[in-house]
Amino acid sequence: MKATEAKATVTSVRVTPRKCRLVIDLVRGKDVKVALGILANVNKSATPVVEKLIKSAAANAINNHEMDEDKLYIAEIYANEGPRMKRYLPRAKGSASGLVKRTAHVTVVVKER
């Protein structure tokens, strides 16, 4: 039985989920080649991560599930919150304030049209 979808995930990326979603929303539902073309012109911190992940999902579809490269499109793509790293930032008069370094779990699912 031939698989209908291929998936790729990346966990605990040091980009906030909110910044990831800005990039993800640009490519949701697009063909893989069109999506990669769009990402080539986007100057955001999450772009390299999303681009690499889409290429990985497409490679999984082609190599593992024998799907046609030209028919692939991004069926699902989402970024969820990963673990948060809590740090301290020195402030005036010997005090400190909290700093939360957020991470994201990003998932891409590609299917054939």
PDB file of C-alpha atoms in Angstrom:
ATOM      1  CA  MET A   1       0.000   0.000   0.000  1.00  0.00           C
ATOM      2  CA  LYS A   2       1.362   3.386  -1.008  1.00  0.00           C
ATOM      3  CA  ALA A   3       1.531   6.109   1.646  1.00  0.00           C
ATOM      4  CA  THR A   4      -0.518   9.242   0.993  1.00  0.00           C
ATOM      5  CA  GLU A   5       1.569  11.687   3.024  1.00  0.00           C
ATOM      6  CA  ALA A   6       5.095  12.299   4.253  1.00  0.00           C
ATOM      7  CA  LYS A   7       6.049  14.107   7.422  1.00  0.00           C
ATOM      8  CA  ALA A   8       9.062  15.890   8.893  1.00  0.00           C
ATOM      9  CA  THR A   9       9.451  17.464  12.323  1.00  0.00           C
ATOM     10  CA  VAL A  10      12.067  19.500  14.120  1.00  0.00           C
ATOM     11  CA  THR A  11      11.985  19.914  17.887  1.00  0.00           C
ATOM     12  CA  SER A  12      13.310  22.532  20.280  1.00  0.00           C
ATOM     13  CA  VAL A  13      14.394  25.067  17.651  1.00  0.00           C
ATOM     14  CA  ARG A  14      15.688  28.292  19.212  1.00  0.00           C
ATOM     15  CA  VAL A  15      13.115  30.465  17.460  1.00  0.00           C
ATOM     16  CA  THR A  16       9.923  31.580  19.132  1.00  0.00           C
ATOM     17  CA  PRO A  17       6.736  29.885  17.881  1.00  0.00           C
ATOM     18  CA  ARG A  18       5.206  33.287  17.107  1.00  0.00           C
ATOM     19  CA  LYS A  19       8.077  34.185  14.767  1.00  0.00           C
ATOM     20  CA  CYS A  20       7.839  30.732  13.151  1.00  0.00           C
ATOM     21  CA  ARG A  21       4.132  31.179  12.492  1.00  0.00           C
ATOM     22  CA  LEU A  22       4.771  34.407  10.568  1.00  0.00           C
ATOM     23  CA  VAL A  23       6.892  32.447   8.075  1.00  0.00           C
ATOM     24  CA  ILE A  24       4.702  29.331   8.113  1.00  0.00           C
ATOM     25  CA  ASP A  25       1.542  31.259   7.210  1.00  0.00           C
ATOM     26  CA  LEU A  26       3.181  32.410   3.955  1.00  0.00           C
ATOM     27  CA  VAL A  27       3.627  28.865   2.608  1.00  0.00           C
ATOM     28  CA  ARG A  28       0.666  26.894   3.994  1.00  0.00           C
ATOM     29  CA  GLY A  29      -1.221  25.092   1.192  1.00  0.00           C
ATOM     30  CA  LYS A  30       1.294  25.988  -1.533  1.00  0.00           C
ATOM     31  CA  ASP A  31       3.198  23.622  -3.830  1.00  0.00           C
ATOM     32  CA  VAL A  32       6.622  22.669  -2.436  1.00  0.00           C
ATOM     33  CA  LYS A  33       8.560  24.369  -5.249  1.00  0.00           C
ATOM     34  CA  VAL A  34       6.487  27.566  -4.946  1.00  0.00           C
ATOM     35  CA  ALA A  35       6.921  27.545  -1.163  1.00  0.00           C
ATOM     36  CA  LEU A  36      10.711  27.248  -1.449  1.00  0.00           C
ATOM     37  CA  GLY A  37      10.687  30.132  -3.937  1.00  0.00           C
ATOM     38  CA  ILE A  38       8.731  32.288  -1.497  1.00  0.00           C
ATOM     39  CA  LEU A  39      11.070  31.423   1.391  1.00  0.00           C
ATOM     40  CA  ALA A  40      14.116  32.358  -0.706  1.00  0.00           C
ATOM     41  CA  ASN A  41      12.860  35.971  -0.572  1.00  0.00           C
ATOM     42  CA  VAL A  42      11.807  36.140   3.091  1.00  0.00           C
ATOM     43  CA  ASN A  43      14.239  37.721   5.532  1.00  0.00           C
ATOM     44  CA  LYS A  44      13.125  36.314   8.900  1.00  0.00           C
ATOM     45  CA  SER A  45      14.961  34.374  11.595  1.00  0.00           C
ATOM     46  CA  ALA A  46      12.740  31.293  11.213  1.00  0.00           C
ATOM     47  CA  THR A  47      13.118  31.043   7.416  1.00  0.00           C
ATOM     48  CA  PRO A  48      16.192  28.718   7.288  1.00  0.00           C
ATOM     49  CA  VAL A  49      14.565  26.267   9.721  1.00  0.00           C
ATOM     50  CA  VAL A  50      11.258  26.134   7.823  1.00  0.00           C
ATOM     51  CA  GLU A  51      13.022  25.874   4.449  1.00  0.00           C
ATOM     52  CA  LYS A  52      15.192  22.959   5.587  1.00  0.00           C
ATOM     53  CA  LEU A  53      12.165  21.216   7.097  1.00  0.00           C
ATOM     54  CA  ILE A  54      10.118  21.504   3.896  1.00  0.00           C
ATOM     55  CA  LYS A  55      13.046  20.084   1.895  1.00  0.00           C
ATOM     56  CA  SER A  56      13.295  17.215   4.381  1.00  0.00           C
ATOM     57  CA  ALA A  57       9.572  16.400   4.142  1.00  0.00           C
ATOM     58  CA  ALA A  58       9.770  16.481   0.331  1.00  0.00           C
ATOM     59  CA  ALA A  59      12.814  14.179   0.382  1.00  0.00           C
ATOM     60  CA  ASN A  60      10.948  11.778   2.694  1.00  0.00           C
ATOM     61  CA  ALA A  61       8.014  11.737   0.259  1.00  0.00           C
ATOM     62  CA  ILE A  62      10.207  11.113  -2.794  1.00  0.00           C
ATOM     63  CA  ASN A  63      12.676   8.609  -1.346  1.00  0.00           C
ATOM     64  CA  ASN A  64      10.585   6.700   1.195  1.00  0.00           C
ATOM     65  CA  HIS A  65       7.078   6.801  -0.304  1.00  0.00           C
ATOM     66  CA  GLU A  66       7.770   7.044  -4.076  1.00  0.00           C
ATOM     67  CA  MET A  67       5.697  10.195  -4.551  1.00  0.00           C
ATOM     68  CA  ASP A  68       6.016  12.461  -7.597  1.00  0.00           C
ATOM     69  CA  GLU A  69       8.186  15.504  -6.855  1.00  0.00           C
ATOM     70  CA  ASP A  70       6.156  17.858  -9.088  1.00  0.00           C
ATOM     71  CA  LYS A  71       2.806  17.033  -7.447  1.00  0.00           C
ATOM     72  CA  LEU A  72       3.835  17.671  -3.818  1.00  0.00           C
ATOM     73  CA  TYR A  73       2.169  20.395  -1.780  1.00  0.00           C
ATOM     74  CA  ILE A  74       2.224  21.441   1.867  1.00  0.00           C
ATOM     75  CA  ALA A  75      -0.921  19.917   3.362  1.00  0.00           C
ATOM     76  CA  GLU A  76      -0.185  20.819   6.998  1.00  0.00           C
ATOM     77  CA  ILE A  77       2.419  23.000   8.643  1.00  0.00           C
ATOM     78  CA  TYR A  78       2.372  24.210  12.222  1.00  0.00           C
ATOM     79  CA  ALA A  79       4.596  25.417  15.050  1.00  0.00           C
ATOM     80  CA  ASN A  80       3.905  24.485  18.649  1.00  0.00           C
ATOM     81  CA  GLU A  81       5.573  25.738  21.794  1.00  0.00           C
ATOM     82  CA  GLY A  82       8.647  23.778  22.914  1.00  0.00           C
ATOM     83  CA  PRO A  83      10.397  23.882  26.279  1.00  0.00           C
ATOM     84  CA  ARG A  84      11.202  27.323  27.683  1.00  0.00           C
ATOM     85  CA  MET A  85      14.626  28.161  29.038  1.00  0.00           C
ATOM     86  CA  LYS A  86      14.468  30.472  32.026  1.00  0.00           C
ATOM     87  CA  ARG A  87      17.403  32.842  32.509  1.00  0.00           C
ATOM     88  CA  TYR A  88      18.189  35.920  34.583  1.00  0.00           C
ATOM     89  CA  LEU A  89      19.130  39.361  33.338  1.00  0.00           C
ATOM     90  CA  PRO A  90      21.148  41.611  35.696  1.00  0.00           C
ATOM     91  CA  ARG A  91      19.425  44.922  36.470  1.00  0.00           C
ATOM     92  CA  ALA A  92      20.238  48.070  38.391  1.00  0.00           C
ATOM     93  CA  LYS A  93      21.135  48.072  42.116  1.00  0.00           C
ATOM     94  CA  GLY A  94      22.058  44.370  42.209  1.00  0.00           C
ATOM     95  CA  SER A  95      18.631  43.089  41.280  1.00  0.00           C
ATOM     96  CA  ALA A  96      17.684  40.740  38.474  1.00  0.00           C
ATOM     97  CA  SER A  97      14.694  40.194  36.214  1.00  0.00           C
ATOM     98  CA  GLY A  98      13.517  37.063  34.467  1.00  0.00           C
ATOM     99  CA  LEU A  99      14.108  36.250  30.821  1.00  0.00           C
ATOM    100  CA  VAL A 100      12.273  33.478  28.974  1.00  0.00           C
ATOM    101  CA  LYS A 101      14.014  31.995  25.928  1.00  0.00           C
ATOM    102  CA  ARG A 102      11.320  30.214  23.955  1.00  0.00           C
ATOM    103  CA  THR A 103      11.710  27.246  21.614  1.00  0.00           C
ATOM    104  CA  ALA A 104       9.429  25.756  18.969  1.00  0.00           C
ATOM    105  CA  HIS A 105       8.465  22.347  17.612  1.00  0.00           C
ATOM    106  CA  VAL A 106       7.719  22.673  13.872  1.00  0.00           C
ATOM    107  CA  THR A 107       5.939  19.994  11.809  1.00  0.00           C
ATOM    108  CA  VAL A 108       5.368  19.756   8.046  1.00  0.00           C
ATOM    109  CA  VAL A 109       3.146  17.260   6.215  1.00  0.00           C
ATOM    110  CA  VAL A 110       3.346  17.045   2.410  1.00  0.00           C
ATOM    111  CA  LYS A 111       0.892  15.220   0.140  1.00  0.00           C
ATOM    112  CA  GLU A 112       0.417  14.635  -3.575  1.00  0.00           C
ATOM    113  CA  ARG A 113      -2.183  16.630  -5.497  1.00  0.00           C
TER     114      ARG A 113
END
